[in-house]
Short mmCIF file of C-alpha atoms in Angstrom, two decimals:
data_model
loop_
_atom_site.label_atom_id
_atom_site.label_comp_id
_atom_site.label_asym_id
_atom_site.label_seq_id
_atom_site.Cartn_x
_atom_site.Cartn_y
_atom_site.Cartn_z
CA UNK P 1 -7.39 11.46 19.65
CA UNK P 2 -4.71 11.81 21.99
CA UNK P 3 -4.29 8.56 23.85
CA UNK P 4 -7.50 7.38 23.28
CA UNK P 5 -7.87 5.04 20.37
CA UNK P 6 -11.54 4.88 19.57
CA UNK P 7 -13.07 2.91 16.44
CA UNK P 8 -16.79 2.10 15.49
CA UNK P 9 -17.67 -1.36 14.72
CA UNK P 10 -19.95 -1.23 11.81
CA UNK P 11 -21.73 -4.44 12.27
CA UNK P 12 -22.19 -4.33 15.76
CA UNK P 13 -22.87 -0.51 15.75
CA UNK P 14 -21.14 0.41 18.33
CA UNK P 15 -18.52 2.47 19.84
CA UNK P 16 -15.08 1.28 21.63
CA UNK P 17 -12.70 3.48 22.93
CA UNK P 18 -9.19 2.29 24.52
CA UNK P 19 -5.84 3.71 25.52
CA UNK P 20 -3.41 3.57 23.24
CA UNK P 21 -1.00 2.76 25.77
CA UNK P 22 -2.27 -1.09 24.94
CA UNK P 23 -2.14 -1.26 21.92
CA UNK P 24 1.24 -1.51 19.50
CA UNK P 25 -0.28 1.19 17.69
CA UNK P 26 1.16 3.32 20.55
CA UNK P 27 4.32 3.49 18.58
CA UNK P 28 2.81 5.47 16.38
CA UNK P 29 1.57 8.10 18.46
CA UNK P 30 5.32 8.65 19.96
CA UNK P 31 6.88 12.24 19.64
CA UNK P 32 9.60 10.61 18.31
CA UNK P 33 9.61 6.82 16.84
CA UNK P 34 12.51 5.27 17.32
CA UNK P 35 12.85 1.33 16.57
CA UNK P 36 15.49 1.35 19.12
CA UNK P 37 13.16 2.27 22.06
CA UNK P 38 13.67 0.56 25.68
CA UNK P 39 10.17 -1.25 25.23
CA UNK P 40 10.19 -2.31 21.72
CA UNK P 41 11.44 -5.54 20.81
CA UNK P 42 11.82 -6.03 16.76
CA UNK P 43 10.55 -9.86 15.69
CA UNK P 44 11.18 -9.57 12.36
CA UNK P 45 12.38 -7.40 9.44
CA UNK P 46 11.96 -8.73 5.93
CA UNK P 47 13.24 -6.74 2.53
CA UNK P 48 12.92 -7.18 -0.85
CA UNK P 49 14.16 -4.68 -4.46
CA UNK P 50 10.99 -2.93 -3.42
CA UNK P 51 10.00 -3.20 0.53
CA UNK P 52 10.73 -3.03 3.65
CA UNK P 53 8.80 -4.80 6.41
CA UNK P 54 9.66 -4.21 10.40
CA UNK P 55 7.49 -5.96 12.47
CA UNK P 56 7.80 -5.18 16.47
CA UNK P 57 5.83 -6.07 19.67
CA UNK P 58 5.75 -3.50 23.18
CA UNK P 59 7.98 -5.97 25.40
CA UNK P 60 5.71 -4.71 28.36
CA UNK P 61 2.24 -5.75 26.39
CA UNK P 62 3.23 -8.17 23.91
CA UNK P 63 -0.61 -10.49 24.52
CA UNK P 64 -1.45 -7.00 22.34
CA UNK P 65 -0.12 -8.24 19.07
CA UNK P 66 2.44 -7.45 16.90
CA UNK P 67 2.94 -4.44 14.90
CA UNK P 68 4.27 -4.18 11.31
CA UNK P 69 5.32 -1.05 9.29
CA UNK P 70 6.39 -1.75 5.53
CA UNK P 71 8.19 1.44 3.45
CA UNK P 72 8.38 1.79 0.49
CA UNK P 73 12.06 1.63 -0.34
CA UNK P 74 13.05 4.21 -3.47
CA UNK P 75 12.68 6.88 -2.03
CA UNK P 76 12.21 5.51 1.55
CA UNK P 77 8.46 5.80 2.34
CA UNK P 78 6.01 4.63 4.79
CA UNK P 79 3.39 3.26 2.97
CA UNK P 80 1.47 0.65 5.02
CA UNK P 81 1.03 -0.91 8.76
CA UNK P 82 -0.38 -3.85 9.91
CA UNK P 83 -1.25 -5.15 13.15
CA UNK P 84 -1.36 -8.91 14.06
CA UNK P 85 -4.04 -9.47 17.14
CA UNK P 86 -3.81 -12.60 19.67
CA UNK P 87 -5.90 -14.53 17.19
CA UNK P 88 -3.78 -14.30 14.05
CA UNK P 89 -6.04 -11.83 12.39
CA UNK P 90 -4.38 -9.20 10.41
CA UNK P 91 -5.59 -5.69 10.41
CA UNK P 92 -4.10 -3.50 7.88
CA UNK P 93 -4.08 0.03 6.95
CA UNK P 94 -3.04 0.88 3.21
CA UNK P 95 -1.59 5.32 3.27
CA UNK P 96 -1.93 6.35 -0.29
CA UNK P 97 -1.09 10.42 -1.01
CA UNK P 98 0.59 11.31 1.55
CA UNK P 99 0.71 14.83 2.38
CA UNK P 100 3.69 15.14 4.82
CA UNK P 101 2.90 19.17 4.78
CA UNK P 102 -0.26 19.64 5.68
CA UNK P 103 -1.93 19.48 9.01
CA UNK P 104 -4.84 17.80 10.07
CA UNK P 105 -7.63 19.44 12.29
CA UNK P 106 -8.14 17.09 15.15
CA UNK P 107 -11.49 17.29 14.68
CA UNK P 108 -10.72 14.54 12.47
CA UNK P 109 -9.72 11.96 15.10
CA UNK P 110 -12.82 12.68 17.34
CA UNK P 111 -15.93 9.93 16.72
CA UNK P 112 -19.07 11.26 18.12
CA UNK P 113 -21.20 9.36 20.08
CA UNK P 114 -24.78 10.24 19.91
CA UNK P 115 -25.57 7.90 22.86
CA UNK P 116 -23.64 10.16 26.03
#
């Protein structure tokens, strides 16, 4: 939601909020996404017949982890993202049936916390 990333940890039953600038995922919240941005370092590019995987770090936040974007080759389509944290754990988000023409209301990006 804007510059804040909120997530609900079901196991701990708690909601956490952090600035998107502290995560590699902030790359996706920019008005213009570019792999040649001055604060982005591409760490790896893998390509096969079906997919392209581009991994990157934010230069000023390397400790935040590595972020990977996976694209289907033909036609070129963004299908998955992965975040690898400093413990080597990978969080993977796969996108299906993407509708780029419709907008999503901002209210869908807000986690309500009953403790506030």
